[in-house]
mmCIF file of C-alpha atoms in Angstrom:
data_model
loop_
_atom_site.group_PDB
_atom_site.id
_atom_site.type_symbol
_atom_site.label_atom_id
_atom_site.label_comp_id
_atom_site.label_asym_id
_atom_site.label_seq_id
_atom_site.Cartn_x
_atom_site.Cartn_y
_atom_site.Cartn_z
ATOM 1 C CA UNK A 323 -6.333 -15.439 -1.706
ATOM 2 C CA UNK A 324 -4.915 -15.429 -5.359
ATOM 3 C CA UNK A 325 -5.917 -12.948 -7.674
ATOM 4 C CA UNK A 326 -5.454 -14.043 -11.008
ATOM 5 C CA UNK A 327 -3.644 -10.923 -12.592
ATOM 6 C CA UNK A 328 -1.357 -10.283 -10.479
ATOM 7 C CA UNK A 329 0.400 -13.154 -12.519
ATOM 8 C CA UNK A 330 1.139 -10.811 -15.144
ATOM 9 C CA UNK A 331 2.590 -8.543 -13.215
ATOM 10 C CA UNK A 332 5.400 -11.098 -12.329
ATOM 11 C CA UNK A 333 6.965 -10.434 -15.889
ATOM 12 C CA UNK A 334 10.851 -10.670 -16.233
ATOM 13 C CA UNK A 335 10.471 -7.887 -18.870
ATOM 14 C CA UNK A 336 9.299 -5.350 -16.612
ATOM 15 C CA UNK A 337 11.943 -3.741 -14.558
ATOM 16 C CA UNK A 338 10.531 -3.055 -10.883
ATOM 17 C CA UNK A 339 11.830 -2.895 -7.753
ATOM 18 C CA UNK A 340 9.547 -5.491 -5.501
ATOM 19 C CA UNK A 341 9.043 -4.566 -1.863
ATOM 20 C CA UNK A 342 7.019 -7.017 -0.056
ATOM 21 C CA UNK A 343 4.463 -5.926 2.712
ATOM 22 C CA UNK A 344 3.413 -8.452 5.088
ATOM 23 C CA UNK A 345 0.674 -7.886 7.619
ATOM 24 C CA UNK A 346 2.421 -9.860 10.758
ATOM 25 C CA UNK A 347 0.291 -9.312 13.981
ATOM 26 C CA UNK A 348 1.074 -10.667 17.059
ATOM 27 C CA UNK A 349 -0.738 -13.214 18.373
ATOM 28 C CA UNK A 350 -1.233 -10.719 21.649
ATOM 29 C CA UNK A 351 -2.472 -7.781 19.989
ATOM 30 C CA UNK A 352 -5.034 -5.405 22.289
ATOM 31 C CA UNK A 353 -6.370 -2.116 20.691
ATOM 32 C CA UNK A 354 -8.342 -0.321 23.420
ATOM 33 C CA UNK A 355 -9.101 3.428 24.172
ATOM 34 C CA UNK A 356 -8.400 4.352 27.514
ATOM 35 C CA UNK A 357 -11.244 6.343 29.324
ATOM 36 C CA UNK A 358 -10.883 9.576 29.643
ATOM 37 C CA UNK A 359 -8.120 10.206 27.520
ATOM 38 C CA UNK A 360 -10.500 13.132 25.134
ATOM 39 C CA UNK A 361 -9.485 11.116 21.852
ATOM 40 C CA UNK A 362 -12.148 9.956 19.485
ATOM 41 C CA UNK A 363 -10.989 6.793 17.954
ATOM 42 C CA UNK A 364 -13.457 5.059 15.358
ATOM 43 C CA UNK A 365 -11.658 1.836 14.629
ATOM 44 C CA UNK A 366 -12.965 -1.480 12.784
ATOM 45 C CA UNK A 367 -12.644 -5.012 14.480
ATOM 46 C CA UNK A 368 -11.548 -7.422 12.655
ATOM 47 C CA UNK A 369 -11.404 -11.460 13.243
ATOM 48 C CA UNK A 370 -7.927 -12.719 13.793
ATOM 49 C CA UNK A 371 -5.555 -12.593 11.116
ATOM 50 C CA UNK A 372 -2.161 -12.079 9.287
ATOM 51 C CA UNK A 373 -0.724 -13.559 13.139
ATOM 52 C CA UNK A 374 3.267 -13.361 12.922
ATOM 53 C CA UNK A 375 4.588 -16.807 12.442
ATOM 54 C CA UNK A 376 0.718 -18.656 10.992
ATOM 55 C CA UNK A 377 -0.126 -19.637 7.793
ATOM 56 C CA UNK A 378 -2.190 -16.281 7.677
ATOM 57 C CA UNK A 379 1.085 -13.940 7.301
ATOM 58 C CA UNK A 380 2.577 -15.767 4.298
ATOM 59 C CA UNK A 381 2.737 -15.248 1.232
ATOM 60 C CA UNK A 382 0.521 -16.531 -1.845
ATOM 61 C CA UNK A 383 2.601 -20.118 -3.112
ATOM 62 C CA UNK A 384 2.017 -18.501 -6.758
ATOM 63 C CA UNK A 385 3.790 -15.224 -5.930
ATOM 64 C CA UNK A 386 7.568 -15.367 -7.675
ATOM 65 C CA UNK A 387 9.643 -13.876 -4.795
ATOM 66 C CA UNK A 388 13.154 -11.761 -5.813
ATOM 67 C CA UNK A 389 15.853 -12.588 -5.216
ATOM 68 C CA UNK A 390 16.730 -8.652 -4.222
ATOM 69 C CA UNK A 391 12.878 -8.058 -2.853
ATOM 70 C CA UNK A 392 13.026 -6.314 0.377
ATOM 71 C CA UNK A 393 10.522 -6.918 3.165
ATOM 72 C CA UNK A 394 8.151 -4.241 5.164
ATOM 73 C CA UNK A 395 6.515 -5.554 7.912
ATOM 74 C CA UNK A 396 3.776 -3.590 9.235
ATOM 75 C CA UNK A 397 1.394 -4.281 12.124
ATOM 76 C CA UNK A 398 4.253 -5.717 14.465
ATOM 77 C CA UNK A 399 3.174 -3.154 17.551
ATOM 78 C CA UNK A 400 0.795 -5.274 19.986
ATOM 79 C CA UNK A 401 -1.085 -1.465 21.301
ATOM 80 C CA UNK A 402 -1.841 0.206 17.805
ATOM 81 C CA UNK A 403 -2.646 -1.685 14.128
ATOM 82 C CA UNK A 404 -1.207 -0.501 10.718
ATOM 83 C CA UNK A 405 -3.074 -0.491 7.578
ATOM 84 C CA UNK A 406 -0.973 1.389 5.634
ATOM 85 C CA UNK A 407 2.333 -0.035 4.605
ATOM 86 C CA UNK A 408 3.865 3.212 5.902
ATOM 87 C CA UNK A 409 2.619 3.915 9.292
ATOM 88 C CA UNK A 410 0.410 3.047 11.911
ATOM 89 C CA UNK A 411 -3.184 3.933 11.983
ATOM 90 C CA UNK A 412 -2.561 6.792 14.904
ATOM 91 C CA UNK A 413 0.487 8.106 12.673
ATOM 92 C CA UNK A 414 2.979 7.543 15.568
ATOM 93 C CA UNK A 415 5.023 4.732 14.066
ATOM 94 C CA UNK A 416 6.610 4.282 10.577
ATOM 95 C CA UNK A 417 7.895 1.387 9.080
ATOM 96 C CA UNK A 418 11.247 1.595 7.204
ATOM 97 C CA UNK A 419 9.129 1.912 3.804
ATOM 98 C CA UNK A 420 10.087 4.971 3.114
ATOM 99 C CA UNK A 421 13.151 4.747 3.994
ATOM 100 C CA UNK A 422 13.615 1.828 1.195
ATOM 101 C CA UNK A 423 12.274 4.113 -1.366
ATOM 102 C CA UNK A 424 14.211 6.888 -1.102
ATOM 103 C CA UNK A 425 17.366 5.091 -0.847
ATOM 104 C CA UNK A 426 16.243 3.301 -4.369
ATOM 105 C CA UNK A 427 15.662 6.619 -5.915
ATOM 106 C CA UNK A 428 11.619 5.279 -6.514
ATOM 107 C CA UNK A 429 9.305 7.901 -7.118
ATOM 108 C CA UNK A 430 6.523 5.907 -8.442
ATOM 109 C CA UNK A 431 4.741 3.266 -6.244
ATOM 110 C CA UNK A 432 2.166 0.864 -7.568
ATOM 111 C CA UNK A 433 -0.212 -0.775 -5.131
ATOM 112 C CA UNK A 434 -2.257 -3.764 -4.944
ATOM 113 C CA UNK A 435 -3.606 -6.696 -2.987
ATOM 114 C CA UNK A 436 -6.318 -7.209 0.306
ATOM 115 C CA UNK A 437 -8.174 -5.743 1.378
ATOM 116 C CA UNK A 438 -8.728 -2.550 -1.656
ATOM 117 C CA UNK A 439 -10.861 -0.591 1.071
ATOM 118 C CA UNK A 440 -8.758 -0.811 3.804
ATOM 119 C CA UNK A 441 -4.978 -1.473 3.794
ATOM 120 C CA UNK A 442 -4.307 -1.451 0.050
ATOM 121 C CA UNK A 443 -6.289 2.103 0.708
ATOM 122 C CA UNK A 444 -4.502 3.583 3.105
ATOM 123 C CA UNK A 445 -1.247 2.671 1.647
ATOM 124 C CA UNK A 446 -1.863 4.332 -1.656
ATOM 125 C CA UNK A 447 -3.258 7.408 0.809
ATOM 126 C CA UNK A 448 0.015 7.315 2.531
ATOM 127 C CA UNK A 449 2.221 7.308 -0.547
ATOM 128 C CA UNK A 450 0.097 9.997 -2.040
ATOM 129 C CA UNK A 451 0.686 12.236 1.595
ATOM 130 C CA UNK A 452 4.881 11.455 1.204
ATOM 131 C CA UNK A 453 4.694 12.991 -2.311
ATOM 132 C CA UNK A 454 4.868 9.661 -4.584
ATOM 133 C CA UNK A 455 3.162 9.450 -7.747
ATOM 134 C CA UNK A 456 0.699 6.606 -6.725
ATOM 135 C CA UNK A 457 -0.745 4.257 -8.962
ATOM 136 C CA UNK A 458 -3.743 1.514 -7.631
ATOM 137 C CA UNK A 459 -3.703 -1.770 -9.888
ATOM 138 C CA UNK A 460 -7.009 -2.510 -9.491
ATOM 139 C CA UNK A 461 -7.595 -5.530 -11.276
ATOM 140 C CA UNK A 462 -4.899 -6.983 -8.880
ATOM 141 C CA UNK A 463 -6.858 -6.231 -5.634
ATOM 142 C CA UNK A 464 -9.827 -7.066 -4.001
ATOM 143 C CA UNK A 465 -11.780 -4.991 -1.068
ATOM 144 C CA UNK A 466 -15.005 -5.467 0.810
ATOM 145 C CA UNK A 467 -17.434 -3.055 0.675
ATOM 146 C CA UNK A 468 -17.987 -1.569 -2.442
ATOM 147 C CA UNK A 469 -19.085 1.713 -1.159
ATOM 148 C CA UNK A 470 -16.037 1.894 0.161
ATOM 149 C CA UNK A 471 -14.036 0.601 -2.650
ATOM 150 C CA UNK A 472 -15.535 3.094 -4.781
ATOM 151 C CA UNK A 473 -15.010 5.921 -1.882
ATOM 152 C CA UNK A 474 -11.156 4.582 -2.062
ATOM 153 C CA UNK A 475 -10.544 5.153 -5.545
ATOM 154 C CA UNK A 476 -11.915 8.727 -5.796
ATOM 155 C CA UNK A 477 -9.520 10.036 -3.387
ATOM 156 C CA UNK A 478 -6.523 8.111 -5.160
ATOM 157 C CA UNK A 479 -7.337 10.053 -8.343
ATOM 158 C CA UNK A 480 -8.689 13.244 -6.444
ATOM 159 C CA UNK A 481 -5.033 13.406 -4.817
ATOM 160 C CA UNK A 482 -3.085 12.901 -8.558
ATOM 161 C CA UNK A 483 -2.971 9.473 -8.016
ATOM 162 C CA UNK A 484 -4.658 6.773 -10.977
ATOM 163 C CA UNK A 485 -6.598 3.675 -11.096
ATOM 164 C CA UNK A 486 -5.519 1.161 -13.444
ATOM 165 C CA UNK A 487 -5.618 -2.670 -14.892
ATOM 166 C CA UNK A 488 -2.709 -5.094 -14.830
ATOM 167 C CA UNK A 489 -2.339 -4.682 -18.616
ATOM 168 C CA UNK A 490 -1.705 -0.899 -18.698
ATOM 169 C CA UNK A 491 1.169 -1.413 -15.997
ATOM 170 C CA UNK A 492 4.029 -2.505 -18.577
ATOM 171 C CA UNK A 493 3.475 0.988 -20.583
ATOM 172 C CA UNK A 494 3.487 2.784 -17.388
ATOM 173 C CA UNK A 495 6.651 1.398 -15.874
ATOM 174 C CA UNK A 496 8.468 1.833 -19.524
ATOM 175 C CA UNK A 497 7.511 5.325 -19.806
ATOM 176 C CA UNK A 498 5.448 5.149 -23.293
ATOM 177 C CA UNK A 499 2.104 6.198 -20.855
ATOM 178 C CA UNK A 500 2.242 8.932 -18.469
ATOM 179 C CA UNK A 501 -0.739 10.284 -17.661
ATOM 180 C CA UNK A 502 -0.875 14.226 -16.721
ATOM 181 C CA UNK A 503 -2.241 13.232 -13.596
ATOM 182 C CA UNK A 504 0.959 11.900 -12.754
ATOM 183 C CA UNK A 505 2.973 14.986 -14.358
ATOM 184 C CA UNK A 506 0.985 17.266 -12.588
ATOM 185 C CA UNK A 507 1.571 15.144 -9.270
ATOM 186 C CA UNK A 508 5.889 15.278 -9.885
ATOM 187 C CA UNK A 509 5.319 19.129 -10.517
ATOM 188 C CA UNK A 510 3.716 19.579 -7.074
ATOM 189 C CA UNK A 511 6.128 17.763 -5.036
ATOM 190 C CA UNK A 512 9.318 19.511 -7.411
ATOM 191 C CA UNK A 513 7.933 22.766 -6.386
ATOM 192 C CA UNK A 514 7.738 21.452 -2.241
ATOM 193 C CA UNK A 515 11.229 20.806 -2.663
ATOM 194 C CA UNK A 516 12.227 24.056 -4.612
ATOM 195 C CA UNK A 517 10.635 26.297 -1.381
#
């Protein structure tokens, strides 16, 4: 599903560091909740998609890959599903996200992409939770329900994190716009460290 601005994002005059995340199911994935086991799981079903190996789990033709782009794959275990591009829905399993982050020295991670509501979501939740300034581009993502696209933003920018449009991400990534939300975010997480 192309979204037309994510084009301009693909500029050779903005300097970021491109880590792909690719939704690659198995073909053999069961989620289930064993009886009896006192957990309360509330979990959305969703048709088949993003299987490992299908046209489903590529990329968009239109998106310029990197040459030094790393991959995250997320979804890969067959018993639990991942939203978020940093662990899986029960918070058992990480992927090696963060691990690619800190070793870059990124402190800033912009998200965008399908489904706003739901993975895009809880990625931007996640990177808010490790203590990255978190930035949704929403003109470059799409969701579903628009309650819950709305729900999805507010607790982005509730947890120091902001909500912007393709064209304000060149100023953001060169420094000449920094909103205090994002100051104020830094502070908090310089302070975790300092204790």
């Amino acid at each position: 599903l192309p979204i037309p601005p994510t084009r301009s994002l693909q500029n050779p005059k903005i300097s970021l560091t491109q880590i792909k995340v690719v939704d690659a199911k198995g073909g053999d994935k069961v989620v289930f909740n064993i009886n009896g086991d006192g957990k309360k799981t509330e979990m959305q079903l969703w048709p088949r998609h993003c299987v490992q190996n299908t046209w489903g789990a590529q990329l968009h033709k239109d998106l310029k890959i990197l040459d030094n782009q790393n991959i995250v794959y997320k979804g890969t275990n067959p018993h639990i599903d991942a939203f978020s591009a940093f662990w899986d829905n029960e918070k058992i399993y990480n992927t090696d996200l963060k691990e690619m982050l800190v070793k870059k020295g990124i402190t800033d991670v912009y998200v965008c992409g399908i489904c706003t509501d739901v993975c895009v979501g809880a990625t931007a939740n996640d990177s808010l939770e490790e203590g990255y300034r978190t930035i949704l581009i929403e003109s470059c993502s799409r969701g579903i329900s628009e309650d819950n696209i709305q729900a999805t933003k507010k607790n982005i920018t509730n947890k120091n994190g902001i909500v912007i449009q393709s064209k304000q991400v060149k100023n953001l990534v060169s420094g000449s716009d920094r909103p205090s939300c994002l100051a104020i975010k830094r502070a908090m997480e310089i302070s975790k460290i300092e204790k």
